[in-house]
Each structure stands twice: as structure tokens, then as C-alpha cells.
Amino acid sequence: MSSIDILVPNLPESVADATVAVWHKKSGDTVKQDDILLEIETDKIMLEVPAPNTGILESISEQEGSIVVSGQILGRLNIDQCVSQKDTKKIFQDQKSTTSVASQEHILTRDNENHNILTPSIRKLIAEHNLQLTNIQGSGIKGRLTRQDIEAHIHSEKKTHYTDQENNENVVAHRHIKNTKNDRKETRIIMNRLRKKISERLLAVTNTTAMLTTFNEVNMQPIIKLRKKYGELFEKRYGITLGIMSFYVKAVLEGLRHFPEINASIDGEEIVYYHYFDISIAVSTVRGLITPVLRDIDTLSMSDIEKNIKSLAEKGRDGKLTIEELSGGNFTITNGGVFGSLMSTPIINPPQSAILGMHAIKDRPIAQDGQIAILPMMYLALSYDHRLIDGKDSVRFLVYIKELLEDPTRLFLEV
């Protein structure tokens, strides 16, 4: 009898251990190579562990909730037993596949009388995932289904499954609290590793840095006018919406160029000055706040920045970010305004030395050229480590950001 071990993947040096989050298979299940057996949770992301070969899951060594390290055995996969059952299972699968394909052929014929016949690759994709065409909206000519429509639907279902899985404990807890409110009961759930790590990091920032925050406000009317004037043309040209974040990323880039002490960090008794520009973008997910990194922003255009931010945000919400995409970063931008925050004090993302907080845009009466005008204003907050950054430099940096945003032409002239 031949069996192989299912091992914890190699974790990065910055990740000491992980937690077995959920097993998708149970002992005795037949699995194919690359089927997802389980997911393990680190303090940064969720990692999927695929089956190293086709076989039968013989045993599970580490149950959900267990703490594991790189290379540790999670279970065993029996290969021989699968081979002995191969012919029987193949007959059953072929029958099932034939039935499924026939059923789908009926649906395709019924639902696509006016759409023309779908390509074989699309038919195969539909049959493999056992999809119901009535739930999929076609985007092709005359509403015809395309491969992109099918793949988008599959991605959406996976995203819903991931969100439901992440929220399961909290949903159960909230329902329990609601149902037992009159009994004054309490519900306790285990803090996930990401939330625990966030707590530890925030406490460490409070204890190990001399954090101060300076505030200012920016008139967003010039950027709003620019987006209104060129937004449609920009989207047609690049296939992405012209957002506000790209302006802020560009402004921060110029700010870091002019104030190199902000693009630096403290390492023991040394100050490390960075000669590259990697910006962390705070993204809220069901598991907590994460900060994927936008790298080498000095080489990116406005459209590149918008596309990369959108990609990182989507991957963050879907739990698909890699360790590399979450590592590093010299400065952080966070936007509490998307949740309606008018003003806040953002906390530094260590080992970085500063973070810029954006907030909600609100119409406010402002004195302008001796007149009272109603303008779309946003409060900005810069939190910084006073051990490295002097107060005058932090204020000048934030004022410079404000000036660039209120005259966005300067962003493209780099002045």
C-alpha cells in the first residue's frame, strides 16, 4: 500500500506558524490531483493546500483549529486504493458526465434558440461546473453567453463561498446573541489570526513609537472638475474608472521625493532611507484590515495605478493575495471616507514611519478670496513617528500634498 504525506506549504520567514482553518475533504473521500483539501490561515492571508496526487484521503492528522508549522504533516493520501477503484469510479463518472452533458445540452438548446449554438469550450465549462444557465446573464450580441460570462459567474460563486465561510462564526454568534437577548447570555468566538495580529501590531505601535498626528484640509473641487471633464474619455481609453486614489498616490510620490525622511524607517539604532517608492493601500476585508503594496509607483501611470489598486482590492476581498503582495511598503494611504468618516487619527503601519488618512468629502462654507463659498472639502490626517520625523517636516509634507491636490496640474509637471 502506497501513501504520501500532505504537508504544510513552506511559510515565509516572517510567518512563524499557521492555523488549520477548514478541511474541504474528510477521511475516505476520493480526491483528484490539485483538488483543494484544506485552507490554513496565517496572520496575513489564507493559503489553500491542494492534493499532491489523485487518491483517497486516508487520514487527517491536524484538525481544524490546530497550530501548524512549515513542512508539518496534515494528513495522508492513499494512492494504491484509488487505482484499484479506478475502473469502477470511471464507469460511474462517465455515466454521471454523460447524464450531466445531456441535461446541459437540453438546457443549451432550450435557452439559446435565439443566441446561436455555444462553442464546445463554453459547453464543457458549463458541464464541468454543473451551472444553471438561467442564473447567468449574457453580455454578447443579442444576450449571447460568452466564456467571460461563465468565468465571471464561477468567480462570483467562489467569492460568495469564501465570504460565507469567513463570516460563518460571526453570523452564528450574532444570531445567537439576537435570539437570546432577553436571557442576557453572552457568546464568545475565537479571534482569527489576522485580527489577533492586527491587535498585536497596533499595541506595539502605541508602545514603541512616538506617534503624533497633524491635520489639514483640501479643496477637492479641482480634482472633481478634472474627473468630470476627462473621466469618460479616460475610461474609454484605459478601461478603468478615473478615481481619487490615483491623485493621492501621485501626490504622495512627489511628497516622498521632496521629504526623504518620511520615506524612511528606524531599524534598531539605524535609519533606513529608501530610494524606491512602494505604497501600502489599506483594504477592508471580512477578516480585517490588510495593506497590500503598490510597488514602484514612480514607474506607474494614472491608469496603471487605478488598475493595480482595483486588482489588489478585489484579491484582498476574495482572499487571493499572496504573501509577497502584502510584504514591504514604505508609506501607507488609508481612506476612511468610504465608510463616512469625517476625521480620524490613523495608526502607523510598522515599520513604516508615516501614514496618510483620507476622509469623506463634504460641502462646507469656506472663505475664498474674501467671499464665502460652498466647496467640497476633505480633511487629511498625517500620523508620523516623531522619533524620526520632525513636526515642521510633517506639516510641510502635508501642506505640500494639499497644494498638489488643489492644483493637480503640478502632479504631471512634477513641480
Coordinates of C-alpha atoms in Angstrom, one line a residue:
M1 CA 0.0 0.0 0.0
S2 CA 1.5 3.4 -1.1
S3 CA 0.6 6.6 0.7
I4 CA 2.0 10.1 0.6
D5 CA 2.0 12.8 3.2
I6 CA 0.1 16.0 2.9
L7 CA 2.3 18.8 4.2
V8 CA 2.0 22.4 5.3
P9 CA 3.5 24.6 2.5
N10 CA 6.7 26.4 3.2
L11 CA 5.8 29.6 5.1
P12 CA 7.7 32.8 4.6
E13 CA 10.4 33.7 7.2
S14 CA 8.1 36.5 8.6
V15 CA 5.3 33.9 9.3
A16 CA 6.2 31.6 12.2
D17 CA 3.1 29.3 12.1
A18 CA -0.4 28.9 10.8
T19 CA -3.8 27.6 11.8
V20 CA -5.8 24.9 10.1
A21 CA -8.9 26.9 9.1
V22 CA -11.1 24.4 7.3
W23 CA -10.9 21.0 5.8
H24 CA -12.9 20.7 2.5
K25 CA -12.5 16.9 2.4
K26 CA -13.0 14.2 5.0
S27 CA -11.3 10.9 5.6
G28 CA -12.4 8.4 2.9
D29 CA -13.1 11.0 0.3
T30 CA -11.7 10.4 -3.2
V31 CA -9.7 13.4 -4.5
K32 CA -8.1 14.4 -7.7
Q33 CA -4.7 15.9 -8.0
D34 CA -4.8 19.7 -7.3
D35 CA -8.2 19.5 -5.6
I36 CA -8.2 21.8 -2.6
L37 CA -8.1 19.7 0.5
L38 CA -8.0 22.4 3.2
E39 CA -7.2 26.0 3.9
I40 CA -4.7 27.2 6.5
E41 CA -4.7 30.7 8.0
T42 CA -1.6 32.8 8.6
D43 CA -1.6 36.2 10.3
K44 CA -1.7 37.7 6.8
I45 CA -3.6 35.5 4.3
M46 CA -5.4 32.2 3.8
L47 CA -3.4 29.5 2.0
E48 CA -5.0 26.7 0.0
V49 CA -3.4 23.2 0.3
P50 CA -4.0 21.2 -2.9
A51 CA -3.9 17.4 -3.2
P52 CA -0.4 16.4 -4.3
N53 CA -1.8 13.4 -6.3
T54 CA -5.0 11.6 -7.1
G55 CA -6.1 9.2 -4.4
I56 CA -8.2 8.7 -1.3
L57 CA -7.8 10.8 1.8
E58 CA -6.6 8.1 4.2
S59 CA -6.3 10.2 7.4
I60 CA -6.4 13.7 8.9
S61 CA -3.6 14.4 11.4
E62 CA -4.4 18.0 12.2
Q63 CA -7.9 19.0 12.9
E64 CA -9.4 22.5 12.3
G65 CA -8.0 25.0 14.8
S66 CA -4.6 23.2 15.1
I67 CA -1.5 25.3 15.0
V68 CA 1.0 24.0 12.4
V69 CA 4.4 25.0 11.0
S70 CA 6.1 24.6 7.6
G71 CA 6.5 21.0 6.5
Q72 CA 4.3 19.6 9.2
I73 CA 2.2 16.6 8.2
L74 CA -1.5 17.4 7.9
G75 CA -2.8 14.0 6.7
R76 CA -2.1 11.1 4.4
L77 CA -3.2 10.3 0.9
N78 CA -3.6 6.7 -0.2
I79 CA -2.7 6.2 -3.9
D80 CA -3.0 2.4 -4.4
Q81 CA -6.6 2.2 -3.2
C82 CA -7.6 4.8 -5.7
V83 CA -6.0 2.8 -8.5
S84 CA -7.9 -0.3 -7.5
Q85 CA -11.2 1.5 -7.6
K86 CA -10.3 3.5 -10.7
D87 CA -12.3 1.4 -13.2
T88 CA -15.5 1.3 -11.1
K89 CA -15.3 5.0 -10.4
K90 CA -14.6 5.8 -14.1
I91 CA -17.7 4.0 -15.2
F92 CA -19.8 5.8 -12.6
Q93 CA -18.2 9.2 -13.5
D94 CA -18.7 8.6 -17.2
Q95 CA -22.3 7.8 -16.7
K96 CA -22.7 10.9 -14.5
S97 CA -20.8 13.0 -17.0
T98 CA -23.0 11.7 -19.9
T99 CA -26.2 12.5 -17.9
S100 CA -24.9 15.9 -17.0
V101 CA -23.8 16.8 -20.5
A102 CA -27.1 15.5 -21.9
S103 CA -29.0 17.6 -19.4
Q104 CA -26.9 20.7 -20.2
E105 CA -27.4 20.0 -23.9
H106 CA -31.2 20.2 -23.3
I107 CA -30.8 23.4 -21.4
L108 CA -28.5 24.9 -24.0
T109 CA -30.9 24.1 -26.8
R110 CA -33.8 25.5 -24.9
D111 CA -32.2 28.7 -23.6
N112 CA -30.1 29.6 -26.7
E113 CA -32.5 29.2 -29.5
N114 CA -32.0 32.9 -30.3
H115 CA -28.4 33.1 -29.3
N116 CA -26.8 30.6 -31.8
I117 CA -25.0 27.4 -30.6
L118 CA -22.4 28.0 -27.9
T119 CA -18.8 26.9 -28.5
P120 CA -17.6 23.5 -27.3
S121 CA -15.3 25.1 -24.7
I122 CA -18.2 27.0 -23.2
R123 CA -20.3 23.9 -23.2
K124 CA -17.6 21.9 -21.4
L125 CA -17.1 24.7 -18.8
I126 CA -20.8 24.7 -18.1
A127 CA -21.0 20.9 -17.8
E128 CA -17.9 20.7 -15.6
H129 CA -19.3 23.2 -13.1
N130 CA -22.9 22.0 -13.3
L131 CA -24.1 25.5 -13.9
Q132 CA -27.7 26.6 -14.5
L133 CA -27.8 29.0 -17.5
T134 CA -30.9 30.7 -16.2
N135 CA -28.7 32.3 -13.5
I136 CA -26.2 33.7 -15.9
Q137 CA -26.6 37.0 -17.8
G138 CA -25.1 37.0 -21.3
S139 CA -23.1 40.0 -22.4
G140 CA -22.6 39.1 -26.0
I141 CA -24.5 40.1 -29.1
K142 CA -28.3 39.6 -28.5
G143 CA -27.6 38.5 -25.0
R144 CA -25.4 35.6 -26.1
L145 CA -23.4 33.9 -23.4
T146 CA -19.6 34.2 -23.7
R147 CA -16.8 32.4 -21.9
Q148 CA -16.1 35.5 -19.9
D149 CA -19.7 35.5 -18.6
I150 CA -19.3 31.9 -17.5
E151 CA -15.9 32.5 -15.8
A152 CA -17.3 35.7 -14.1
H153 CA -20.2 33.6 -12.7
I154 CA -17.9 30.9 -11.4
H155 CA -15.7 33.6 -9.8
S156 CA -18.7 35.2 -8.2
E157 CA -19.8 31.9 -6.7
K158 CA -16.4 31.2 -5.3
K159 CA -16.3 34.7 -3.8
T160 CA -19.7 34.2 -2.1
H161 CA -18.5 30.8 -0.7
Y162 CA -15.3 32.4 0.7
T163 CA -17.2 35.3 2.3
D164 CA -19.8 32.9 3.8
Q165 CA -17.0 30.8 5.1
E166 CA -15.2 33.7 6.7
N167 CA -18.4 35.2 8.2
N168 CA -19.8 31.9 9.4
E169 CA -18.6 32.1 13.0
N170 CA -19.6 35.8 13.3
V171 CA -23.0 35.2 11.8
V172 CA -23.7 32.3 14.1
A173 CA -22.6 34.4 17.0
H174 CA -24.7 37.4 16.1
R175 CA -27.8 35.2 15.5
H176 CA -27.2 33.6 18.9
I177 CA -27.0 37.0 20.6
K178 CA -30.2 38.2 18.9
N179 CA -32.1 35.0 19.8
T180 CA -31.0 35.1 23.4
K181 CA -31.0 38.8 24.1
N182 CA -33.8 38.6 26.6
D183 CA -31.8 35.9 28.5
R184 CA -28.8 38.2 28.8
K185 CA -26.4 35.5 27.6
E186 CA -23.0 36.0 26.0
T187 CA -21.3 34.4 23.0
R188 CA -17.6 34.0 22.7
I189 CA -15.8 33.2 19.4
I190 CA -12.1 32.6 18.8
M191 CA -10.3 35.7 17.4
N192 CA -9.0 34.9 14.0
R193 CA -5.2 35.1 13.4
L194 CA -5.4 38.2 11.3
R195 CA -7.5 40.1 13.9
K196 CA -5.1 38.9 16.6
K197 CA -2.1 40.1 14.6
I198 CA -3.7 43.5 14.0
S199 CA -4.3 43.8 17.7
E200 CA -0.6 43.0 18.5
R201 CA 0.7 45.4 15.9
L202 CA -1.5 48.3 17.0
L203 CA -0.5 47.8 20.6
A204 CA 3.2 47.6 19.5
V205 CA 2.9 50.9 17.7
T206 CA 1.5 52.6 20.8
N207 CA 4.3 51.2 23.0
T208 CA 7.3 51.6 20.7
T209 CA 6.7 54.8 18.7
A210 CA 6.3 58.5 19.5
M211 CA 3.2 58.9 17.3
L212 CA 1.7 62.3 16.6
T213 CA -0.9 63.4 14.0
T214 CA -1.2 66.6 12.1
F215 CA -4.3 67.7 10.2
N216 CA -5.2 69.8 7.2
E217 CA -8.0 70.1 4.7
V218 CA -8.0 70.1 0.9
N219 CA -10.4 71.6 -1.6
M220 CA -11.4 68.7 -3.8
Q221 CA -13.2 70.9 -6.5
P222 CA -10.2 70.9 -9.0
I223 CA -10.0 67.1 -8.9
I224 CA -13.7 66.7 -9.1
K225 CA -13.8 69.0 -12.2
L226 CA -10.9 67.2 -13.8
R227 CA -12.6 63.8 -13.3
K228 CA -15.9 65.1 -14.6
K229 CA -14.2 66.6 -17.7
Y230 CA -12.0 63.7 -18.6
G231 CA -13.5 60.7 -16.7
E232 CA -15.5 59.3 -19.6
L233 CA -12.6 59.7 -22.0
F234 CA -10.2 58.1 -19.5
E235 CA -12.5 55.1 -19.0
K236 CA -12.9 54.6 -22.8
R237 CA -9.2 54.8 -23.3
Y238 CA -7.9 52.6 -20.5
G239 CA -11.0 50.6 -19.5
I240 CA -10.8 51.7 -15.8
T241 CA -12.6 54.5 -13.9
L242 CA -10.6 57.6 -13.0
G243 CA -10.8 57.5 -9.2
I244 CA -9.5 59.8 -6.5
M245 CA -6.8 57.4 -5.1
S246 CA -4.5 57.8 -8.2
F247 CA -4.3 61.5 -7.5
Y248 CA -3.3 60.8 -3.9
V249 CA -0.8 58.2 -4.8
K250 CA 0.8 60.6 -7.3
A251 CA 0.8 63.4 -4.6
V252 CA 2.4 61.1 -2.0
L253 CA 5.1 60.1 -4.6
E254 CA 6.1 63.8 -5.0
G255 CA 5.9 64.3 -1.3
L256 CA 8.3 61.4 -0.6
R257 CA 10.7 62.7 -3.2
H258 CA 10.8 66.1 -1.6
F259 CA 10.9 64.8 2.0
P260 CA 13.1 61.7 2.0
E261 CA 13.0 61.5 5.8
I262 CA 9.3 60.4 5.5
N263 CA 10.3 57.7 3.1
A264 CA 12.5 56.1 5.8
S265 CA 12.2 53.8 8.9
I266 CA 14.1 53.1 12.1
D267 CA 15.9 49.8 12.4
G268 CA 17.4 49.5 15.9
E269 CA 19.9 52.3 16.1
E270 CA 20.0 52.9 12.3
I271 CA 17.8 55.0 10.0
V272 CA 17.0 53.3 6.7
Y273 CA 16.3 55.6 3.8
Y274 CA 14.5 54.0 0.8
H275 CA 15.4 55.0 -2.7
Y276 CA 12.3 53.3 -4.2
F277 CA 8.6 54.1 -3.7
D278 CA 6.3 51.3 -2.5
I279 CA 3.0 52.4 -1.1
S280 CA 0.7 50.3 1.0
I281 CA -3.0 50.7 0.4
A282 CA -5.4 49.9 3.3
V283 CA -8.2 47.5 2.2
S284 CA -11.0 46.4 4.4
T285 CA -12.0 42.7 4.2
V286 CA -14.3 40.4 6.1
R287 CA -11.3 39.1 8.0
G288 CA -9.9 42.6 9.0
L289 CA -7.8 45.4 7.6
I290 CA -5.0 44.4 5.3
T291 CA -2.4 46.6 3.4
P292 CA -1.4 45.2 0.0
V293 CA 1.6 47.0 -1.6
L294 CA 1.6 49.1 -4.8
R295 CA 5.2 48.8 -5.9
D296 CA 7.4 51.3 -7.8
I297 CA 4.7 53.9 -8.1
D298 CA 7.2 56.2 -9.8
T299 CA 7.1 54.0 -12.9
L300 CA 3.2 53.8 -13.0
S301 CA 0.8 56.0 -14.9
M302 CA -2.6 57.1 -13.6
S303 CA -4.3 54.2 -15.4
D304 CA -1.7 51.7 -14.1
I305 CA -2.3 52.9 -10.5
E306 CA -6.1 52.6 -10.8
K307 CA -5.9 49.1 -12.3
N308 CA -3.4 47.9 -9.7
I309 CA -5.4 49.3 -6.8
K310 CA -8.6 47.7 -8.2
S311 CA -6.8 44.4 -8.6
L312 CA -5.3 44.4 -5.1
A313 CA -8.7 45.4 -3.6
E314 CA -10.5 42.6 -5.4
K315 CA -7.9 40.0 -4.5
G316 CA -8.0 41.2 -0.9
R317 CA -11.7 40.8 -0.6
D318 CA -11.5 37.3 -2.3
G319 CA -8.7 36.2 -0.1
K320 CA -6.4 35.7 -3.1
L321 CA -3.5 38.0 -2.1
T322 CA -0.1 36.4 -1.8
I323 CA 2.5 36.9 1.0
E324 CA 4.6 38.9 -1.5
E325 CA 1.8 41.3 -2.3
L326 CA 1.4 42.0 1.5
S327 CA 5.0 42.4 2.3
G328 CA 7.0 45.6 2.4
G329 CA 5.7 49.1 1.8
N330 CA 7.4 52.4 2.8
F331 CA 4.3 54.5 3.4
T332 CA 0.5 53.8 3.8
I333 CA -2.6 55.5 2.5
T334 CA -5.9 54.7 4.1
N335 CA -9.3 56.0 3.1
G336 CA -11.9 56.1 6.0
G337 CA -14.0 58.3 3.9
V338 CA -15.5 55.3 2.0
F339 CA -17.2 54.4 5.3
G340 CA -18.3 58.0 6.0
S341 CA -15.5 59.0 8.4
L342 CA -15.2 62.8 8.7
M343 CA -11.9 62.8 10.6
S344 CA -9.7 60.3 12.3
T345 CA -6.2 59.6 13.6
P346 CA -4.7 56.7 11.5
I347 CA -2.2 54.5 13.3
I348 CA 1.2 53.9 11.7
N349 CA 1.8 50.6 9.9
P350 CA 5.1 49.4 11.3
P351 CA 8.0 49.5 10.5
Q352 CA 6.9 52.5 8.4
S353 CA 7.2 56.0 9.9
A354 CA 4.0 57.7 8.5
I355 CA 0.5 57.1 7.2
L356 CA -1.9 59.4 5.4
G357 CA -5.6 59.3 6.2
M358 CA -8.2 60.4 3.7
H359 CA -11.8 61.2 4.8
A360 CA -15.2 61.9 3.5
I361 CA -15.7 64.8 1.0
K362 CA -18.3 67.2 2.5
D363 CA -19.6 70.5 1.2
R364 CA -18.6 73.2 3.7
P365 CA -18.7 77.0 3.7
I366 CA -15.1 78.3 3.1
A367 CA -13.7 81.8 2.9
Q368 CA -12.1 82.2 -0.5
D369 CA -10.8 85.5 -1.9
G370 CA -12.8 87.4 0.7
Q371 CA -16.0 85.5 -0.3
I372 CA -17.9 82.7 1.4
A373 CA -18.1 79.7 -1.0
I374 CA -19.6 76.2 -0.6
L375 CA -16.8 73.9 -1.6
P376 CA -16.2 70.1 -1.5
M377 CA -13.7 69.7 1.3
M378 CA -11.8 66.8 2.7
Y379 CA -9.9 66.6 6.0
L380 CA -6.4 65.0 5.7
A381 CA -4.5 63.4 8.6
L382 CA -0.9 62.5 8.7
S383 CA 0.3 60.3 11.6
Y384 CA 4.1 60.1 12.0
D385 CA 6.8 58.8 14.2
H386 CA 8.2 61.8 16.0
R387 CA 11.5 59.9 16.7
L388 CA 12.4 60.2 13.0
I389 CA 10.2 63.0 11.6
D390 CA 10.2 66.5 13.0
G391 CA 7.0 68.4 13.4
K392 CA 7.9 71.0 10.8
D393 CA 8.7 68.4 8.2
S394 CA 5.4 66.5 8.8
V395 CA 3.4 69.8 8.5
R396 CA 5.3 70.9 5.4
F397 CA 4.8 67.4 3.8
L398 CA 1.0 67.5 4.4
V399 CA 0.8 71.1 3.1
Y400 CA 2.7 70.1 0.0
I401 CA 0.2 67.2 -0.5
K402 CA -2.6 69.7 -0.1
E403 CA -1.1 72.1 -2.6
L404 CA -0.6 69.4 -5.2
L405 CA -4.2 68.1 -4.9
E406 CA -5.7 71.6 -5.1
D407 CA -3.6 72.2 -8.3
P408 CA -3.4 68.8 -9.9
T409 CA -1.6 70.1 -13.0
R410 CA 1.5 70.2 -10.8
L411 CA 1.3 66.4 -10.4
F412 CA 2.0 65.9 -14.1
L413 CA 4.7 68.7 -14.2
E414 CA 6.3 67.2 -11.1
V415 CA 6.8 70.7 -9.6

